[in-house]
PDB file of C-alpha atoms in Angstrom:
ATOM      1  CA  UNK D   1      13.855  -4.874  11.473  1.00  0.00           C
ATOM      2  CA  UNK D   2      12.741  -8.112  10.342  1.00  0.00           C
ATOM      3  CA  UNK D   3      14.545 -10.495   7.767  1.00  0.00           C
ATOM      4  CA  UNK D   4      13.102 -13.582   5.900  1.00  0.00           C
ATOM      5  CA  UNK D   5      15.272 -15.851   3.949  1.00  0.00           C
ATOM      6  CA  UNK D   6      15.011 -19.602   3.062  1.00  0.00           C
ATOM      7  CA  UNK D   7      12.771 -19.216  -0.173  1.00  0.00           C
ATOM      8  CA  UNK D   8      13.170 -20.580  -3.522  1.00  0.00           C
ATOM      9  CA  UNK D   9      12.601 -22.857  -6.526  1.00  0.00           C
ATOM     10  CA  UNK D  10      10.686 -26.450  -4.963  1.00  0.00           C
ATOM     11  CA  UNK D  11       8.982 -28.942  -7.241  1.00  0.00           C
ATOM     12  CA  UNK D  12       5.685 -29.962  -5.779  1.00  0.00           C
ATOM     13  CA  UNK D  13       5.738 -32.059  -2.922  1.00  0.00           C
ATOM     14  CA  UNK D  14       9.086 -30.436  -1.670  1.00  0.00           C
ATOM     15  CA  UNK D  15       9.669 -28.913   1.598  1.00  0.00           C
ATOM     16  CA  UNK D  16      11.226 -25.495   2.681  1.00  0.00           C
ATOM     17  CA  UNK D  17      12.212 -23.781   5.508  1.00  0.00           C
ATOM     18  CA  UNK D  18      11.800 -19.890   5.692  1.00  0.00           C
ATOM     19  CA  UNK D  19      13.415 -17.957   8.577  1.00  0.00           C
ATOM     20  CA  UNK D  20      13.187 -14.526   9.632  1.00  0.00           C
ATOM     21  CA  UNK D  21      15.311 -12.423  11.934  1.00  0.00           C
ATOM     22  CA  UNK D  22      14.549  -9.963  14.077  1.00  0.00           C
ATOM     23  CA  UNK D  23      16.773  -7.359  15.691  1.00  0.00           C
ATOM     24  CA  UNK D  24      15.793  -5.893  18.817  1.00  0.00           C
ATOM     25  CA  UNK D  25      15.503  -6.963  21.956  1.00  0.00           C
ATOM     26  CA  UNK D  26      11.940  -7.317  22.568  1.00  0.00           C
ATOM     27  CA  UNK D  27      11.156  -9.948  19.886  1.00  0.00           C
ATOM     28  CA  UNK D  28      10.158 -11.999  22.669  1.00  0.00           C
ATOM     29  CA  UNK D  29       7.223  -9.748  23.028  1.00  0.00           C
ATOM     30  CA  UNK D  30       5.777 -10.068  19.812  1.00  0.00           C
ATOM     31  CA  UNK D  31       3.159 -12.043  18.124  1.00  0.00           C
ATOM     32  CA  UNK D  32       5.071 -13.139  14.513  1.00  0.00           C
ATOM     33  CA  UNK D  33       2.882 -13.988  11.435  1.00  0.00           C
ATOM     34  CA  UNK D  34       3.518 -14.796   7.815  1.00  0.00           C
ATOM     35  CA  UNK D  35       1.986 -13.488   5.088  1.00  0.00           C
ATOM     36  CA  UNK D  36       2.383 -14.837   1.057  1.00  0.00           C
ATOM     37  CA  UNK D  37       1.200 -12.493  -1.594  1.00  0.00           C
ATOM     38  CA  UNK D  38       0.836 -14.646  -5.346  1.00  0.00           C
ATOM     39  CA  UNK D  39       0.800 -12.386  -8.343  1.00  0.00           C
ATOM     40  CA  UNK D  40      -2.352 -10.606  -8.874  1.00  0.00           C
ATOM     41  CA  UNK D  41      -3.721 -11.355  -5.440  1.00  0.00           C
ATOM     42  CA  UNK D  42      -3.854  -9.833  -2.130  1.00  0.00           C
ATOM     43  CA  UNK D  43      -1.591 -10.488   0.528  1.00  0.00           C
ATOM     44  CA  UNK D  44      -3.115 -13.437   2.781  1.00  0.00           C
ATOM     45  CA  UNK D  45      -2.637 -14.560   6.279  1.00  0.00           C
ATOM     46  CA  UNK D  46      -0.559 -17.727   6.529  1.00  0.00           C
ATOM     47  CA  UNK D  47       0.511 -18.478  10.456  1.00  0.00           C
ATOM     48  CA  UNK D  48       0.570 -16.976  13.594  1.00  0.00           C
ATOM     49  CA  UNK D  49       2.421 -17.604  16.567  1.00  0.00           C
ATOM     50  CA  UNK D  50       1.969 -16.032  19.774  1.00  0.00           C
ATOM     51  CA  UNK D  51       5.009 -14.543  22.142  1.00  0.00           C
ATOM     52  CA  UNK D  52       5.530 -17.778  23.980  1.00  0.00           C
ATOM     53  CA  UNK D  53       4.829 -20.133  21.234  1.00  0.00           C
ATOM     54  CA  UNK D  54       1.879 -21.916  22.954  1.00  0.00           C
ATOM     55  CA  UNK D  55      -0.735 -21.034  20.504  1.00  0.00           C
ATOM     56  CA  UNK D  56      -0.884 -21.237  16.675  1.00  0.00           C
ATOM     57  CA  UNK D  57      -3.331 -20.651  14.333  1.00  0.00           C
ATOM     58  CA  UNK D  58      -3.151 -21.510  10.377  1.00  0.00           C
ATOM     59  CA  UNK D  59      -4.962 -20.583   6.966  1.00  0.00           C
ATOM     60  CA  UNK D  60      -7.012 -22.851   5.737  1.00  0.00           C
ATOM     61  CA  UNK D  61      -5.023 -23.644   2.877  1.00  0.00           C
ATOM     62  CA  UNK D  62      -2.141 -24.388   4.572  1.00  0.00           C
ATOM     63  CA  UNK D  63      -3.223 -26.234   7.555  1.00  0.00           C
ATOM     64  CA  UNK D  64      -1.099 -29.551   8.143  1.00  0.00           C
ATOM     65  CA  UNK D  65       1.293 -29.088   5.745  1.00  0.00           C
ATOM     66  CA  UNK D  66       2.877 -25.792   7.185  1.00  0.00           C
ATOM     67  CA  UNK D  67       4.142 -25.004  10.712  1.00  0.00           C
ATOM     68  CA  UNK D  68       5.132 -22.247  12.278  1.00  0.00           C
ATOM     69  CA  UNK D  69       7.623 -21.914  15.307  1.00  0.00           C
ATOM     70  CA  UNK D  70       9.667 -19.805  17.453  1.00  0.00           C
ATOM     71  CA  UNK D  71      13.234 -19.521  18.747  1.00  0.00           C
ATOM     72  CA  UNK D  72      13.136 -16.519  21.589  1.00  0.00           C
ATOM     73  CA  UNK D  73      16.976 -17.111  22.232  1.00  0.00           C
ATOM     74  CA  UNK D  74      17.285 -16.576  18.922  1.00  0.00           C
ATOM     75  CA  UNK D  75      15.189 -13.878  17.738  1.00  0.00           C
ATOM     76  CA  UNK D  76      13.823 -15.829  14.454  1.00  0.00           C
ATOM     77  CA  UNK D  77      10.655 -17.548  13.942  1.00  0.00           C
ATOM     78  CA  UNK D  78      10.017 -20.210  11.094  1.00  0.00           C
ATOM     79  CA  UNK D  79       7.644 -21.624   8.750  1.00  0.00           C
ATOM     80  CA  UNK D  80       8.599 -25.093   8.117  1.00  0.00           C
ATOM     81  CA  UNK D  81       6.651 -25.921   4.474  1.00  0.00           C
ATOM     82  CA  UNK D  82       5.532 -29.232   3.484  1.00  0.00           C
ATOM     83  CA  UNK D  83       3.998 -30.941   1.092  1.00  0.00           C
ATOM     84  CA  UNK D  84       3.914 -27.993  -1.209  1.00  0.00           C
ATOM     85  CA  UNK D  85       2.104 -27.387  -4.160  1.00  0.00           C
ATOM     86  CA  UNK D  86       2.049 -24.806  -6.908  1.00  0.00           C
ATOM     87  CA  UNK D  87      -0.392 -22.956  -5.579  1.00  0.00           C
ATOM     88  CA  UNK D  88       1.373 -22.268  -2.344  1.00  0.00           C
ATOM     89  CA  UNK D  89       3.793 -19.795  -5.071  1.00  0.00           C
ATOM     90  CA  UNK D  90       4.255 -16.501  -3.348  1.00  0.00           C
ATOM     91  CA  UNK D  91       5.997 -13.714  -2.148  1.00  0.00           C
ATOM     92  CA  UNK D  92       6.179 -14.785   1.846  1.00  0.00           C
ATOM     93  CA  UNK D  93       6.454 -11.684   4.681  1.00  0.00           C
ATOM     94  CA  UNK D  94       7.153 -12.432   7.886  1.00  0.00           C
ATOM     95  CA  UNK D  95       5.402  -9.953  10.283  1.00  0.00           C
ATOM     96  CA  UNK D  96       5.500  -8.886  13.988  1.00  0.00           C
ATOM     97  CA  UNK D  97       2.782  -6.864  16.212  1.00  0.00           C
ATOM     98  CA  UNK D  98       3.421  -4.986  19.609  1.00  0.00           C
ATOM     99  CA  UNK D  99       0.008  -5.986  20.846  1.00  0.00           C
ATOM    100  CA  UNK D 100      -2.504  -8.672  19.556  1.00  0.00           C
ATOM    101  CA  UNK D 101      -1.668 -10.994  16.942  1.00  0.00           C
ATOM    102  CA  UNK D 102      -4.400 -12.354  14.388  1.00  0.00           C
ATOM    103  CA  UNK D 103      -5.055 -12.783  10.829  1.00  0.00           C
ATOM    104  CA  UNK D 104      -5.303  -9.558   9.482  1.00  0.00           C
ATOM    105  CA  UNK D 105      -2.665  -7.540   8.529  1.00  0.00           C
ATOM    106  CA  UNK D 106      -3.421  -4.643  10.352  1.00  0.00           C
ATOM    107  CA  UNK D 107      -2.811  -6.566  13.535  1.00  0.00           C
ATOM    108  CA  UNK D 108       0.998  -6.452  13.051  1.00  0.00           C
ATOM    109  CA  UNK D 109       2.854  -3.486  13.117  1.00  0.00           C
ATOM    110  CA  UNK D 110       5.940  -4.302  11.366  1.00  0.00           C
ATOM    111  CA  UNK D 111       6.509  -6.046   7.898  1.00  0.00           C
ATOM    112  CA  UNK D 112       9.379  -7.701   6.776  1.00  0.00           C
ATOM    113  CA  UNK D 113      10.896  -7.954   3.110  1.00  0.00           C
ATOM    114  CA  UNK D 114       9.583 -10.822   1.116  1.00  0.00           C
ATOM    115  CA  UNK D 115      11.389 -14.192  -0.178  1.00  0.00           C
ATOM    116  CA  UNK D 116       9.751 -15.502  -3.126  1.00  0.00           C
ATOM    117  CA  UNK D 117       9.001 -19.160  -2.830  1.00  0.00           C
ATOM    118  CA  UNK D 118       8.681 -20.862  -6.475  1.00  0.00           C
ATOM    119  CA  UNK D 119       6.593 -24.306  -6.570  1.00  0.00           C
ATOM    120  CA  UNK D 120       6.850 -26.094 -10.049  1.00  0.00           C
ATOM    121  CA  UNK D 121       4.675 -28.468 -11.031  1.00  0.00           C
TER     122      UNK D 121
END
């Protein structure tokens, strides 16, 4: 089971944190992702981190502001969010896969309930 938390209402520019939790006790065996789905669009890729933490990749449209990371004792992995802008609105998913992580969707094979992050302008 995975659980996000940390989003909210941000004016532009703002940071936010989102964390997700996952129960079980082979998180440390999965690749974790977020996902952000805006109204009327898709759900997109946002960051991936492999198992150990030692490789990252990023969208596009979020690369240098965002950054993802991973606490194994833990069980959570983050997405620290910079320098946000309205466009960055969205329904964010945090995501885990048993086997290879990526940018599609169908490379994770469990999906987490959203927290809507709300960037005002």
């Amino acid at each position: 089971q995975l659980q996000a938390s940390g989003g909210g209402l941000v004016q532009a520019g703002g940071s936010l944190r989102l964390s997700c939790g996952v129960s079980g006790r082979t998180f440390s065996r999965y690749g974790m992702g977020w996902f952000r789905q805006a109204p009327g669009k898709e759900r997109g890729f946002v960051a991936g981190i492999n198992w150990s933490g030692s490789s990252a990749d990023y969208a596009e449209a979020v690369k240098g502001r965002f950054t993802i990371s991973r606490d194994n004792a833990k069980n959570t992995v983050h997405l620290q969010m910079n320098s946000l802008k309205p466009e960055d609105t969205a329904v964010y998913y945090c995501a885990a896969s048993n086997t290879v992580w990526g940018r599609a969707s169908s490379s994770y094979d469990y999906f987490g309930q959203g927290t809507l992050v709300t960037v005002s302008s």
